[in-house]
Amino acid sequence: MISRLNMHHRVSTLVTLSTPHAGTTYADFALRNLSRTGILRLFTRLGLDLTGVKDLTPSSAQRFNEQTPDSPEVTYYSISASQPWHKIPTFLLPSWRVIHQVEGPNDGLVSVQSSSSHGTPLPPWPADHWHLVNRHLTLTPRQHNILPRYLTLLKNLLPSPVQS
């Protein structure tokens, strides 16, 4: 929207949260294994569109980044997230392991390396990908409420009120 639709004048700051700016090796892994096992053909026959997965590969992310330059009038920040494997929801453990082997710390879907590769990186948050939207899907004791982190972020990014 900012660069392709020339709407930079409507945006002062963009903050991305655990966004795979450099793609994810898990997309490559998934597509390779779906093709090898024939599941990709099955998904296609069922009418499931896997374009989104293809868009998340590192090569697709690189093409997107080259075609979508930042606007000099907009300030860009990125926030990543990561958790150790024992704090990741069970259904995210396979992707966490694949990503961790190649890219290191991650939130179960996106690595810190990929999500902090755009704009000014802010400190990573201790959360899995679902926890970032305040969903608690682990069997471990309830994680902390993530909402105060959002409020602190807004407080730090919003201009200070004018003193009269």
CSV table of N, CA and C in Angstrom, one decimal:
chain,number,residue,atom,x,y,z
A,1,MET,N,0.8,-1.2,0.0
A,1,MET,CA,0.0,0.0,0.0
A,1,MET,C,0.9,1.3,0.0
A,2,ILE,N,1.9,1.3,0.8
A,2,ILE,CA,2.7,2.4,1.0
A,2,ILE,C,3.4,2.8,-0.3
A,3,SER,N,4.1,1.8,-0.9
A,3,SER,CA,4.9,2.1,-2.1
A,3,SER,C,4.2,1.8,-3.4
A,4,ARG,N,3.5,0.7,-3.5
A,4,ARG,CA,2.8,0.3,-4.7
A,4,ARG,C,1.6,1.1,-5.0
A,5,LEU,N,0.9,1.6,-4.0
A,5,LEU,CA,-0.3,2.4,-4.2
A,5,LEU,C,0.0,3.9,-3.9
A,6,ASN,N,1.2,4.2,-3.7
A,6,ASN,CA,1.7,5.6,-3.5
A,6,ASN,C,0.9,6.3,-2.4
A,7,MET,N,0.8,5.6,-1.3
A,7,MET,CA,0.0,6.1,-0.1
A,7,MET,C,0.9,6.5,1.1
A,8,HIS,N,2.2,6.7,0.8
A,8,HIS,CA,3.2,7.1,1.8
A,8,HIS,C,2.7,8.3,2.6
A,9,HIS,N,2.0,9.2,2.0
A,9,HIS,CA,1.5,10.4,2.6
A,9,HIS,C,0.5,10.1,3.7
A,10,ARG,N,-0.1,8.9,3.7
A,10,ARG,CA,-1.1,8.6,4.7
A,10,ARG,C,-0.5,7.8,5.9
A,11,VAL,N,0.8,7.4,5.8
A,11,VAL,CA,1.4,6.6,6.8
A,11,VAL,C,2.7,7.3,7.3
A,12,SER,N,2.8,7.4,8.6
A,12,SER,CA,4.1,7.9,9.2
A,12,SER,C,5.0,6.8,9.6
A,13,THR,N,4.4,5.7,10.2
A,13,THR,CA,5.3,4.7,10.7
A,13,THR,C,4.6,3.3,10.4
A,14,LEU,N,5.4,2.4,10.0
A,14,LEU,CA,4.9,1.0,9.9
A,14,LEU,C,5.7,0.1,10.8
A,15,VAL,N,5.0,-0.6,11.7
A,15,VAL,CA,5.6,-1.6,12.6
A,15,VAL,C,5.2,-3.0,12.1
A,16,THR,N,6.1,-3.9,11.8
A,16,THR,CA,5.7,-5.2,11.4
A,16,THR,C,6.1,-6.1,12.6
A,17,LEU,N,5.2,-7.1,12.8
A,17,LEU,CA,5.4,-8.0,14.0
A,17,LEU,C,5.5,-9.4,13.5
A,18,SER,N,6.7,-10.0,13.7
A,18,SER,CA,7.0,-11.4,13.3
A,18,SER,C,6.6,-11.6,11.8
A,19,THR,N,7.0,-10.7,11.0
A,19,THR,CA,6.7,-10.8,9.6
A,19,THR,C,7.9,-11.4,8.9
A,20,PRO,N,7.7,-12.4,8.0
A,20,PRO,CA,8.9,-13.1,7.4
A,20,PRO,C,9.4,-12.3,6.2
A,21,HIS,N,10.1,-11.1,6.5
A,21,HIS,CA,10.6,-10.3,5.5
A,21,HIS,C,11.6,-11.0,4.5
A,22,ALA,N,12.4,-11.9,5.1
A,22,ALA,CA,13.3,-12.6,4.3
A,22,ALA,C,12.8,-14.0,3.9
A,23,GLY,N,11.5,-14.2,4.1
A,23,GLY,CA,10.9,-15.5,3.9
A,23,GLY,C,11.2,-16.5,5.0
A,24,THR,N,10.9,-17.8,4.8
A,24,THR,CA,11.2,-18.8,5.8
A,24,THR,C,11.6,-20.1,5.1
A,25,THR,N,12.6,-20.7,5.7
A,25,THR,CA,13.0,-22.0,5.1
A,25,THR,C,12.0,-23.0,5.3
A,26,TYR,N,11.0,-22.8,6.2
A,26,TYR,CA,9.9,-23.8,6.4
A,26,TYR,C,9.0,-23.9,5.1
A,27,ALA,N,8.9,-22.7,4.4
A,27,ALA,CA,8.1,-22.8,3.2
A,27,ALA,C,8.8,-23.6,2.2
A,28,ASP,N,10.1,-23.5,2.0
A,28,ASP,CA,10.8,-24.3,1.1
A,28,ASP,C,10.7,-25.8,1.5
A,29,PHE,N,10.8,-26.1,2.8
A,29,PHE,CA,10.7,-27.4,3.3
A,29,PHE,C,9.3,-28.0,3.0
A,30,ALA,N,8.3,-27.2,3.3
A,30,ALA,CA,6.9,-27.7,3.1
A,30,ALA,C,6.7,-28.0,1.6
A,31,LEU,N,7.0,-27.1,0.8
A,31,LEU,CA,6.7,-27.3,-0.6
A,31,LEU,C,7.5,-28.5,-1.2
A,32,ARG,N,8.8,-28.6,-0.8
A,32,ARG,CA,9.6,-29.8,-1.2
A,32,ARG,C,9.0,-31.1,-0.8
A,33,ASN,N,8.5,-31.1,0.5
A,33,ASN,CA,8.0,-32.4,1.0
A,33,ASN,C,6.6,-32.7,0.5
A,34,LEU,N,5.8,-31.6,0.3
A,34,LEU,CA,4.4,-31.8,-0.3
A,34,LEU,C,4.5,-32.3,-1.7
A,35,SER,N,5.5,-31.8,-2.5
A,35,SER,CA,5.7,-32.3,-3.8
A,35,SER,C,6.1,-33.7,-3.8
A,36,ARG,N,7.1,-34.0,-3.0
A,36,ARG,CA,7.7,-35.4,-3.0
A,36,ARG,C,6.7,-36.4,-2.6
A,37,THR,N,5.8,-36.1,-1.7
A,37,THR,CA,4.8,-37.1,-1.2
A,37,THR,C,3.5,-37.2,-2.0
A,38,GLY,N,3.4,-36.2,-2.9
A,38,GLY,CA,2.2,-36.2,-3.7
A,38,GLY,C,1.0,-35.5,-3.1
A,39,ILE,N,1.2,-35.0,-1.9
A,39,ILE,CA,0.2,-34.2,-1.2
A,39,ILE,C,-0.1,-32.9,-2.0
A,40,LEU,N,0.9,-32.3,-2.6
A,40,LEU,CA,0.7,-31.1,-3.3
A,40,LEU,C,-0.4,-31.3,-4.4
A,41,ARG,N,-0.3,-32.4,-5.2
A,41,ARG,CA,-1.3,-32.7,-6.2
A,41,ARG,C,-2.7,-32.9,-5.6
A,42,LEU,N,-2.7,-33.6,-4.4
A,42,LEU,CA,-4.0,-33.8,-3.8
A,42,LEU,C,-4.6,-32.4,-3.4
A,43,PHE,N,-3.8,-31.5,-2.8
A,43,PHE,CA,-4.3,-30.2,-2.4
A,43,PHE,C,-4.8,-29.5,-3.6
A,44,THR,N,-4.1,-29.6,-4.7
A,44,THR,CA,-4.5,-28.9,-6.0
A,44,THR,C,-5.9,-29.4,-6.4
A,45,ARG,N,-6.0,-30.8,-6.4
A,45,ARG,CA,-7.3,-31.4,-6.8
A,45,ARG,C,-8.4,-31.0,-5.9
A,46,LEU,N,-8.1,-30.7,-4.7
A,46,LEU,CA,-9.1,-30.3,-3.7
A,46,LEU,C,-9.4,-28.8,-3.8
A,47,GLY,N,-8.7,-28.1,-4.7
A,47,GLY,CA,-8.9,-26.7,-4.9
A,47,GLY,C,-8.3,-25.8,-3.8
A,48,LEU,N,-7.3,-26.4,-3.1
A,48,LEU,CA,-6.6,-25.6,-2.1
A,48,LEU,C,-5.5,-24.8,-2.8
A,49,ASP,N,-5.4,-23.5,-2.5
A,49,ASP,CA,-4.4,-22.7,-3.2
A,49,ASP,C,-3.2,-22.5,-2.2
A,50,LEU,N,-2.1,-23.0,-2.7
A,50,LEU,CA,-0.9,-22.9,-1.9
A,50,LEU,C,0.0,-21.7,-2.3
A,51,THR,N,-0.5,-20.8,-3.0
A,51,THR,CA,0.3,-19.6,-3.4
A,51,THR,C,0.9,-18.9,-2.2
A,52,GLY,N,0.2,-18.8,-1.1
A,52,GLY,CA,0.7,-18.2,0.1
A,52,GLY,C,1.9,-18.8,0.6
A,53,VAL,N,2.0,-20.1,0.5
A,53,VAL,CA,3.2,-20.8,1.0
A,53,VAL,C,4.3,-20.5,0.0
A,54,LYS,N,4.1,-20.5,-1.3
A,54,LYS,CA,5.1,-20.2,-2.3
A,54,LYS,C,5.6,-18.7,-2.1
A,55,ASP,N,4.7,-17.8,-1.7
A,55,ASP,CA,5.1,-16.4,-1.4
A,55,ASP,C,6.0,-16.3,-0.2
A,56,LEU,N,6.0,-17.3,0.7
A,56,LEU,CA,6.8,-17.2,1.9
A,56,LEU,C,8.2,-17.8,1.7
A,57,THR,N,8.6,-18.3,0.6
A,57,THR,CA,9.9,-18.9,0.4
A,57,THR,C,10.9,-17.7,0.4
A,58,PRO,N,12.2,-18.0,0.8
A,58,PRO,CA,13.2,-16.9,0.8
A,58,PRO,C,13.3,-16.2,-0.6
A,59,SER,N,13.3,-17.0,-1.7
A,59,SER,CA,13.5,-16.4,-3.0
A,59,SER,C,12.3,-15.5,-3.4
A,60,SER,N,11.1,-15.9,-3.0
A,60,SER,CA,9.9,-15.1,-3.3
A,60,SER,C,10.0,-13.8,-2.5
A,61,ALA,N,10.4,-13.9,-1.2
A,61,ALA,CA,10.5,-12.7,-0.3
A,61,ALA,C,11.5,-11.8,-0.9
A,62,GLN,N,12.6,-12.3,-1.4
A,62,GLN,CA,13.6,-11.4,-2.0
A,62,GLN,C,13.1,-10.7,-3.2
A,63,ARG,N,12.3,-11.4,-4.1
A,63,ARG,CA,11.7,-10.7,-5.2
A,63,ARG,C,10.8,-9.6,-4.8
A,64,PHE,N,9.9,-9.9,-3.8
A,64,PHE,CA,9.0,-9.0,-3.3
A,64,PHE,C,9.7,-7.7,-2.8
A,65,ASN,N,10.7,-7.9,-2.0
A,65,ASN,CA,11.5,-6.8,-1.4
A,65,ASN,C,12.1,-5.9,-2.5
A,66,GLU,N,12.6,-6.6,-3.5
A,66,GLU,CA,13.2,-5.8,-4.6
A,66,GLU,C,12.1,-5.0,-5.4
A,67,GLN,N,10.9,-5.5,-5.5
A,67,GLN,CA,9.8,-4.8,-6.2
A,67,GLN,C,9.1,-3.8,-5.4
A,68,THR,N,9.3,-3.9,-4.0
A,68,THR,CA,8.5,-3.0,-3.1
A,68,THR,C,9.5,-2.2,-2.3
A,69,PRO,N,10.0,-1.1,-2.8
A,69,PRO,CA,10.9,-0.3,-2.0
A,69,PRO,C,10.3,0.5,-0.9
A,70,ASP,N,11.0,0.7,0.1
A,70,ASP,CA,10.5,1.5,1.2
A,70,ASP,C,10.4,3.0,0.8
A,71,SER,N,9.4,3.7,1.4
A,71,SER,CA,9.3,5.1,1.1
A,71,SER,C,10.2,5.9,2.1
A,72,PRO,N,10.9,6.8,1.6
A,72,PRO,CA,11.8,7.6,2.5
A,72,PRO,C,11.0,8.5,3.5
A,73,GLU,N,9.7,8.7,3.3
A,73,GLU,CA,8.8,9.5,4.2
A,73,GLU,C,8.3,8.7,5.3
A,74,VAL,N,8.5,7.4,5.3
A,74,VAL,CA,7.9,6.5,6.3
A,74,VAL,C,9.0,5.9,7.2
A,75,THR,N,8.7,5.8,8.5
A,75,THR,CA,9.7,5.1,9.4
A,75,THR,C,9.2,3.7,9.5
A,76,TYR,N,10.2,2.8,9.4
A,76,TYR,CA,9.9,1.3,9.5
A,76,TYR,C,10.6,0.7,10.7
A,77,TYR,N,9.8,-0.1,11.4
A,77,TYR,CA,10.3,-0.9,12.6
A,77,TYR,C,9.9,-2.3,12.4
A,78,SER,N,10.6,-3.2,12.9
A,78,SER,CA,10.2,-4.6,12.9
A,78,SER,C,10.4,-5.2,14.3
A,79,ILE,N,9.5,-6.0,14.7
A,79,ILE,CA,9.6,-6.7,16.0
A,79,ILE,C,9.5,-8.2,15.7
A,80,SER,N,10.5,-8.9,16.2
A,80,SER,CA,10.5,-10.4,16.1
A,80,SER,C,10.1,-11.0,17.4
A,81,ALA,N,9.9,-12.3,17.4
A,81,ALA,CA,9.6,-13.1,18.6
A,81,ALA,C,10.3,-14.4,18.5
A,82,SER,N,10.5,-14.9,19.7
A,82,SER,CA,11.1,-16.3,19.8
A,82,SER,C,10.8,-16.9,21.1
A,83,GLN,N,10.8,-18.2,21.1
A,83,GLN,CA,10.6,-19.0,22.3
A,83,GLN,C,11.5,-20.2,22.2
A,84,PRO,N,12.0,-20.8,23.3
A,84,PRO,CA,12.6,-22.1,23.3
A,84,PRO,C,11.6,-23.2,22.9
A,85,TRP,N,12.1,-24.3,22.4
A,85,TRP,CA,11.2,-25.3,21.9
A,85,TRP,C,10.2,-25.8,23.0
A,86,HIS,N,10.6,-25.8,24.3
A,86,HIS,CA,9.6,-26.3,25.3
A,86,HIS,C,8.5,-25.3,25.6
A,87,LYS,N,8.5,-24.1,25.1
A,87,LYS,CA,7.5,-23.2,25.3
A,87,LYS,C,6.6,-23.0,24.0
A,88,ILE,N,6.9,-23.8,23.0
A,88,ILE,CA,6.2,-23.7,21.7
A,88,ILE,C,5.0,-24.6,21.7
A,89,PRO,N,3.8,-24.2,21.2
A,89,PRO,CA,2.7,-25.1,21.1
A,89,PRO,C,3.1,-26.4,20.3
A,90,THR,N,2.6,-27.5,20.7
A,90,THR,CA,3.0,-28.8,20.1
A,90,THR,C,2.9,-28.8,18.6
A,91,PHE,N,1.8,-28.2,18.1
A,91,PHE,CA,1.6,-28.3,16.6
A,91,PHE,C,2.6,-27.4,15.8
A,92,LEU,N,3.3,-26.5,16.5
A,92,LEU,CA,4.4,-25.7,15.9
A,92,LEU,C,5.8,-26.3,16.0
A,93,LEU,N,5.9,-27.4,16.8
A,93,LEU,CA,7.2,-27.9,17.0
A,93,LEU,C,7.9,-28.4,15.7
A,94,PRO,N,7.3,-29.1,14.8
A,94,PRO,CA,7.9,-29.4,13.5
A,94,PRO,C,8.5,-28.2,12.8
A,95,SER,N,7.7,-27.2,12.6
A,95,SER,CA,8.2,-26.0,11.9
A,95,SER,C,9.3,-25.3,12.7
A,96,TRP,N,9.1,-25.2,14.1
A,96,TRP,CA,10.1,-24.6,14.9
A,96,TRP,C,11.5,-25.3,14.7
A,97,ARG,N,11.5,-26.6,14.6
A,97,ARG,CA,12.7,-27.4,14.5
A,97,ARG,C,13.4,-27.1,13.1
A,98,VAL,N,12.6,-27.1,12.1
A,98,VAL,CA,13.1,-26.9,10.7
A,98,VAL,C,13.7,-25.5,10.6
A,99,ILE,N,13.0,-24.5,11.1
A,99,ILE,CA,13.5,-23.1,11.1
A,99,ILE,C,14.7,-23.0,11.9
A,100,HIS,N,14.7,-23.6,13.1
A,100,HIS,CA,15.8,-23.4,14.1
A,100,HIS,C,17.1,-24.0,13.5
A,101,GLN,N,17.0,-25.1,12.8
A,101,GLN,CA,18.2,-25.7,12.2
A,101,GLN,C,18.9,-24.8,11.2
A,102,VAL,N,18.1,-24.0,10.5
A,102,VAL,CA,18.7,-23.2,9.4
A,102,VAL,C,18.8,-21.7,9.8
A,103,GLU,N,17.8,-21.2,10.5
A,103,GLU,CA,17.8,-19.7,10.8
A,103,GLU,C,17.9,-19.4,12.2
A,104,GLY,N,17.9,-20.3,13.1
A,104,GLY,CA,18.1,-20.0,14.5
A,104,GLY,C,16.8,-19.7,15.3
A,105,PRO,N,16.9,-18.9,16.3
A,105,PRO,CA,15.7,-18.6,17.1
A,105,PRO,C,14.5,-18.1,16.3
A,106,ASN,N,13.3,-18.6,16.7
A,106,ASN,CA,12.1,-18.4,16.0
A,106,ASN,C,10.9,-18.5,16.9
A,107,ASP,N,9.7,-18.1,16.4
A,107,ASP,CA,8.5,-18.2,17.2
A,107,ASP,C,7.6,-19.4,16.8
A,108,GLY,N,8.2,-20.3,16.0
A,108,GLY,CA,7.4,-21.5,15.6
A,108,GLY,C,7.0,-21.3,14.1
A,109,LEU,N,7.0,-20.1,13.6
A,109,LEU,CA,6.7,-19.9,12.2
A,109,LEU,C,7.7,-19.0,11.5
A,110,VAL,N,8.2,-18.0,12.2
A,110,VAL,CA,9.1,-17.0,11.6
A,110,VAL,C,10.3,-16.8,12.5
A,111,SER,N,11.5,-16.8,11.8
A,111,SER,CA,12.7,-16.6,12.6
A,111,SER,C,13.0,-15.1,12.9
A,112,VAL,N,13.7,-15.0,14.0
A,112,VAL,CA,14.2,-13.6,14.4
A,112,VAL,C,15.0,-13.0,13.2
A,113,GLN,N,15.8,-13.8,12.6
A,113,GLN,CA,16.7,-13.4,11.5
A,113,GLN,C,15.8,-12.8,10.4
A,114,SER,N,14.7,-13.5,10.0
A,114,SER,CA,13.9,-13.0,8.9
A,114,SER,C,13.0,-11.8,9.3
A,115,SER,N,12.4,-11.9,10.5
A,115,SER,CA,11.5,-10.8,10.9
A,115,SER,C,12.2,-9.5,11.3
A,116,SER,N,13.5,-9.6,11.6
A,116,SER,CA,14.2,-8.4,11.9
A,116,SER,C,15.1,-7.8,10.8
A,117,SER,N,14.8,-8.3,9.6
A,117,SER,CA,15.6,-7.9,8.4
A,117,SER,C,15.1,-6.7,7.7
A,118,HIS,N,14.1,-6.1,8.2
A,118,HIS,CA,13.5,-4.9,7.6
A,118,HIS,C,13.3,-3.8,8.5
A,119,GLY,N,13.7,-2.6,8.1
A,119,GLY,CA,13.5,-1.4,9.0
A,119,GLY,C,14.5,-1.5,10.2
A,120,THR,N,14.1,-0.8,11.2
A,120,THR,CA,14.9,-0.8,12.4
A,120,THR,C,14.3,-1.9,13.3
A,121,PRO,N,15.2,-2.9,13.6
A,121,PRO,CA,14.7,-3.9,14.5
A,121,PRO,C,14.6,-3.5,15.9
A,122,LEU,N,13.5,-3.8,16.5
A,122,LEU,CA,13.3,-3.5,18.0
A,122,LEU,C,13.6,-4.8,18.7
A,123,PRO,N,13.7,-4.8,20.0
A,123,PRO,CA,14.1,-6.0,20.7
A,123,PRO,C,13.0,-7.1,20.5
A,124,PRO,N,13.5,-8.4,20.4
A,124,PRO,CA,12.5,-9.5,20.2
A,124,PRO,C,11.6,-9.6,21.4
A,125,TRP,N,10.4,-10.1,21.2
A,125,TRP,CA,9.5,-10.4,22.3
A,125,TRP,C,9.5,-11.9,22.6
A,126,PRO,N,9.4,-12.2,23.9
A,126,PRO,CA,9.4,-13.7,24.3
A,126,PRO,C,8.1,-14.3,24.1
A,127,ALA,N,7.8,-14.7,22.9
A,127,ALA,CA,6.5,-15.2,22.5
A,127,ALA,C,6.5,-16.2,21.4
A,128,ASP,N,5.5,-17.1,21.3
A,128,ASP,CA,5.4,-17.8,20.1
A,128,ASP,C,4.5,-17.1,19.1
A,129,HIS,N,4.3,-17.6,17.9
A,129,HIS,CA,3.6,-16.8,16.9
A,129,HIS,C,2.1,-16.6,17.3
A,130,TRP,N,1.5,-17.5,18.0
A,130,TRP,CA,0.1,-17.3,18.4
A,130,TRP,C,0.0,-16.4,19.6
A,131,HIS,N,1.0,-16.5,20.5
A,131,HIS,CA,1.0,-15.6,21.6
A,131,HIS,C,1.0,-14.1,21.2
A,132,LEU,N,1.6,-13.8,20.1
A,132,LEU,CA,1.6,-12.4,19.6
A,132,LEU,C,0.2,-11.8,19.4
A,133,VAL,N,-0.8,-12.7,19.2
A,133,VAL,CA,-2.1,-12.2,19.1
A,133,VAL,C,-2.9,-12.6,20.4
A,134,ASN,N,-2.1,-12.8,21.5
A,134,ASN,CA,-2.6,-13.1,22.8
A,134,ASN,C,-3.4,-14.4,22.9
A,135,ARG,N,-3.0,-15.4,22.1
A,135,ARG,CA,-3.6,-16.7,22.1
A,135,ARG,C,-2.6,-17.6,22.9
A,136,HIS,N,-3.1,-18.3,23.8
A,136,HIS,CA,-2.2,-19.2,24.7
A,136,HIS,C,-2.5,-20.6,24.3
A,137,LEU,N,-1.7,-21.3,23.5
A,137,LEU,CA,-1.9,-22.6,23.0
A,137,LEU,C,-0.9,-23.6,23.5
A,138,THR,N,-0.3,-23.4,24.6
A,138,THR,CA,0.7,-24.3,25.1
A,138,THR,C,0.1,-25.0,26.4
A,139,LEU,N,0.7,-26.1,26.7
A,139,LEU,CA,0.3,-26.9,27.9
A,139,LEU,C,1.1,-26.4,29.1
A,140,THR,N,2.1,-25.6,28.9
A,140,THR,CA,2.9,-25.0,30.0
A,140,THR,C,2.0,-24.0,30.8
A,141,PRO,N,2.4,-23.6,32.0
A,141,PRO,CA,1.6,-22.6,32.7
A,141,PRO,C,1.3,-21.4,31.8
A,142,ARG,N,0.2,-20.8,32.0
A,142,ARG,CA,-0.3,-19.6,31.2
A,142,ARG,C,0.9,-18.6,31.0
A,143,GLN,N,1.1,-18.2,29.7
A,143,GLN,CA,2.1,-17.2,29.4
A,143,GLN,C,1.6,-15.8,29.9
A,144,HIS,N,2.5,-14.9,30.0
A,144,HIS,CA,2.1,-13.5,30.3
A,144,HIS,C,1.2,-12.9,29.3
A,145,ASN,N,0.5,-11.9,29.7
A,145,ASN,CA,-0.4,-11.2,28.8
A,145,ASN,C,0.5,-10.3,27.9
A,146,ILE,N,0.4,-10.4,26.6
A,146,ILE,CA,1.2,-9.7,25.6
A,146,ILE,C,0.7,-8.2,25.4
A,147,LEU,N,-0.5,-7.9,25.8
A,147,LEU,CA,-1.1,-6.6,25.6
A,147,LEU,C,-0.2,-5.5,26.1
A,148,PRO,N,0.4,-5.5,27.3
A,148,PRO,CA,1.2,-4.4,27.8
A,148,PRO,C,2.3,-4.1,26.9
A,149,ARG,N,2.9,-5.1,26.2
A,149,ARG,CA,3.9,-4.8,25.2
A,149,ARG,C,3.4,-3.9,24.1
A,150,TYR,N,2.2,-4.2,23.6
A,150,TYR,CA,1.6,-3.4,22.5
A,150,TYR,C,1.4,-1.9,23.0
A,151,LEU,N,0.9,-1.8,24.3
A,151,LEU,CA,0.7,-0.5,24.8
A,151,LEU,C,2.0,0.3,25.0
A,152,THR,N,3.0,-0.4,25.4
A,152,THR,CA,4.3,0.3,25.6
A,152,THR,C,4.9,0.7,24.2
A,153,LEU,N,4.7,-0.2,23.2
A,153,LEU,CA,5.1,0.2,21.8
A,153,LEU,C,4.4,1.4,21.4
A,154,LEU,N,3.1,1.5,21.5
A,154,LEU,CA,2.3,2.6,21.1
A,154,LEU,C,2.8,3.9,21.8
A,155,LYS,N,2.9,3.8,23.1
A,155,LYS,CA,3.4,4.9,23.9
A,155,LYS,C,4.7,5.5,23.4
A,156,ASN,N,5.6,4.6,23.1
A,156,ASN,CA,6.9,5.0,22.6
A,156,ASN,C,6.9,5.5,21.2
A,157,LEU,N,6.0,5.1,20.4
A,157,LEU,CA,5.9,5.6,19.0
A,157,LEU,C,5.1,6.8,18.8
A,158,LEU,N,4.1,7.0,19.6
A,158,LEU,CA,3.2,8.2,19.4
A,158,LEU,C,3.9,9.5,19.9
A,159,PRO,N,3.6,10.5,19.2
A,159,PRO,CA,4.3,11.8,19.6
A,159,PRO,C,3.8,12.2,21.0
A,160,SER,N,4.7,12.9,21.7
A,160,SER,CA,4.3,13.3,23.1
A,160,SER,C,3.3,14.4,23.0
A,161,PRO,N,2.4,14.4,23.9
A,161,PRO,CA,1.3,15.5,23.9
A,161,PRO,C,2.0,16.9,24.1
A,162,VAL,N,1.4,17.8,23.5
A,162,VAL,CA,1.9,19.2,23.5
A,162,VAL,C,1.6,19.8,24.9
A,163,GLN,N,2.6,20.3,25.6
A,163,GLN,CA,2.4,20.9,26.9
A,163,GLN,C,1.9,22.4,26.7
A,164,SER,N,0.9,22.8,27.4
A,164,SER,CA,0.4,24.2,27.3
A,164,SER,C,0.9,25.1,28.3
